[in-house]
Amino acid sequence: EDRDRQCGGPEHVEGFAVFGEGIPDRIARFKQECFSEILVTAARHPVRAARKSLLSAYSRLTRQAEYPPADFLLLSIAVVVPGRGTGGLLLRSTLEAARSRGAGSVGLYVNADNISAINAYFAAGFVIKDFRVGQYYMERVLD
C-alpha cells in the first residue's frame, strides 16, 4: 500500500518486471506458503486450472534432461498498453540489474505463441536454448 502511494497508485503503473536470483526456489516456497490461496483461485477458474494441470502432467511425463537455467532469471514482463516501449525499457533495466549484480547471463521462458516477445528477445541478444511444453527457454550472455 505504501509503495502504491509512493509510485502514484496502481493506475499510474505502465508495466512491471519480475527478475532476480533464486527465482525457482522462491516460486517453490511461494507455492508451499500459499497453497490454500492457490486452491481457492483454481476453484474460481477451473478451466485454466485444468489446462495448467494437464500441461504440467504432460511436461513431467515427457521430461527430457534438464537444461540448467541461468542463475539470474527474468520471470515476467507485463505492460498495460503495448507499443509504447515500456517492455523494452523494463528488459533493459533487467539486464542492467543483472550486470550490476555480477550475473554472467540472464535466462527467461516465453510462450511459443508470443511472437512479438520472442522477436523482442532475439533483438535484445537472447538465443533459444530449450523448448518445453509450449515454452522456449531463452538466454543471453552479458557483456
Short mmCIF file of C-alpha atoms in Angstrom, two decimals, residues 11-123:
data_model
loop_
_atom_site.label_atom_id
_atom_site.label_comp_id
_atom_site.label_asym_id
_atom_site.label_seq_id
_atom_site.Cartn_x
_atom_site.Cartn_y
_atom_site.Cartn_z
CA GLU A 11 -3.47 3.34 -12.03
CA HIS A 12 -0.18 5.07 -12.94
CA VAL A 13 1.85 1.89 -13.41
CA GLU A 14 2.66 1.29 -17.09
CA GLY A 15 4.29 -2.10 -16.56
CA PHE A 16 6.40 -4.24 -14.29
CA ALA A 17 9.13 -6.86 -14.44
CA VAL A 18 9.88 -9.69 -12.02
CA PHE A 19 13.51 -10.83 -12.03
CA GLY A 20 16.37 -11.88 -9.83
CA GLU A 21 18.40 -14.70 -8.41
CA GLY A 22 16.91 -17.89 -6.99
CA ILE A 23 13.57 -17.49 -8.76
CA PRO A 24 12.78 -21.25 -8.98
CA ASP A 25 13.34 -21.67 -5.22
CA ARG A 26 11.29 -18.56 -4.48
CA ILE A 27 8.42 -19.85 -6.64
CA ALA A 28 8.51 -23.24 -4.88
CA ARG A 29 8.43 -21.51 -1.48
CA PHE A 30 5.53 -19.30 -2.61
CA LYS A 31 3.56 -22.36 -3.76
CA GLN A 32 4.08 -24.05 -0.39
CA GLU A 33 3.24 -20.96 1.69
CA CYS A 34 0.18 -20.01 -0.38
CA PHE A 35 -1.19 -23.46 -1.16
CA SER A 36 -4.71 -22.78 0.15
CA GLU A 37 -4.98 -19.47 -1.74
CA ILE A 38 -3.82 -21.21 -4.93
CA LEU A 39 -6.52 -23.88 -4.47
CA VAL A 40 -9.20 -21.22 -3.99
CA THR A 41 -8.04 -19.42 -7.14
CA ALA A 42 -8.04 -22.71 -9.07
CA ALA A 43 -11.61 -23.38 -7.92
CA ARG A 44 -12.63 -19.94 -9.20
CA HIS A 45 -11.01 -20.61 -12.59
CA PRO A 46 -11.49 -24.36 -13.19
CA VAL A 47 -10.81 -24.35 -16.94
CA ARG A 48 -7.49 -22.54 -16.58
CA ALA A 49 -6.53 -24.71 -13.60
CA ALA A 50 -7.34 -27.91 -15.50
CA ARG A 51 -5.35 -26.76 -18.54
CA LYS A 52 -2.35 -25.87 -16.38
CA SER A 53 -2.57 -29.20 -14.52
CA LEU A 54 -2.71 -31.16 -17.77
CA LEU A 55 0.26 -29.26 -19.22
CA SER A 56 2.21 -29.84 -16.01
CA ALA A 57 1.45 -33.58 -16.07
CA TYR A 58 2.39 -33.79 -19.76
CA SER A 59 5.64 -31.97 -19.02
CA ARG A 60 6.54 -34.44 -16.28
CA LEU A 61 5.72 -37.44 -18.48
CA THR A 62 7.77 -36.19 -21.44
CA ARG A 63 10.58 -34.63 -19.42
CA GLN A 64 13.93 -34.64 -21.11
CA ALA A 65 17.27 -33.95 -19.49
CA GLU A 66 17.04 -30.73 -17.51
CA TYR A 67 18.58 -27.68 -19.13
CA PRO A 68 20.06 -25.66 -16.28
CA PRO A 69 18.61 -22.15 -16.38
CA ALA A 70 20.76 -19.10 -15.72
CA ASP A 71 21.20 -18.01 -12.11
CA PHE A 72 19.55 -14.68 -12.94
CA LEU A 73 16.07 -15.19 -14.41
CA LEU A 74 13.53 -12.81 -15.89
CA LEU A 75 10.23 -14.24 -14.71
CA SER A 76 7.77 -11.80 -16.22
CA ILE A 77 7.31 -8.53 -18.04
CA ALA A 78 3.81 -7.08 -18.16
CA VAL A 79 2.76 -3.81 -19.75
CA VAL A 80 -0.57 -2.01 -19.64
CA VAL A 81 -0.53 -0.66 -23.20
CA PRO A 82 1.69 -2.42 -25.77
CA GLY A 83 3.68 -0.46 -28.32
CA ARG A 84 4.91 2.35 -26.07
CA GLY A 85 8.38 0.91 -25.44
CA THR A 86 7.65 0.04 -21.81
CA GLY A 87 8.59 -3.63 -22.29
CA GLY A 88 11.93 -2.69 -23.87
CA LEU A 89 12.68 -0.29 -21.03
CA LEU A 90 11.88 -3.00 -18.48
CA LEU A 91 14.06 -5.51 -20.33
CA ARG A 92 17.00 -3.09 -20.45
CA SER A 93 16.55 -2.38 -16.74
CA THR A 94 16.52 -6.11 -16.02
CA LEU A 95 19.74 -6.65 -17.98
CA GLU A 96 21.39 -3.74 -16.18
CA ALA A 97 20.32 -5.09 -12.80
CA ALA A 98 21.80 -8.48 -13.71
CA ARG A 99 25.08 -6.86 -14.78
CA SER A 100 25.28 -4.81 -11.60
CA ARG A 101 24.88 -7.99 -9.54
CA GLY A 102 27.68 -9.69 -11.47
CA ALA A 103 25.50 -12.18 -13.37
CA GLY A 104 27.13 -13.73 -16.42
CA SER A 105 23.85 -14.47 -18.18
CA VAL A 106 20.11 -13.89 -18.00
CA GLY A 107 17.51 -16.55 -18.79
CA LEU A 108 13.78 -16.42 -19.41
CA TYR A 109 10.87 -18.55 -20.51
CA VAL A 110 8.44 -17.29 -23.14
CA ASN A 111 5.28 -18.88 -24.52
CA ALA A 112 5.83 -20.17 -28.05
CA ASP A 113 2.79 -18.26 -29.33
CA ASN A 114 4.07 -14.90 -28.03
CA ILE A 115 5.79 -13.96 -31.30
CA SER A 116 6.24 -10.27 -30.50
CA ALA A 117 8.04 -11.06 -27.23
CA ILE A 118 10.21 -13.71 -28.90
CA ASN A 119 11.23 -11.20 -31.58
CA ALA A 120 11.98 -8.57 -28.92
CA TYR A 121 14.17 -11.05 -27.03
CA PHE A 122 16.01 -12.01 -30.24
CA ALA A 123 16.61 -8.30 -30.93
#
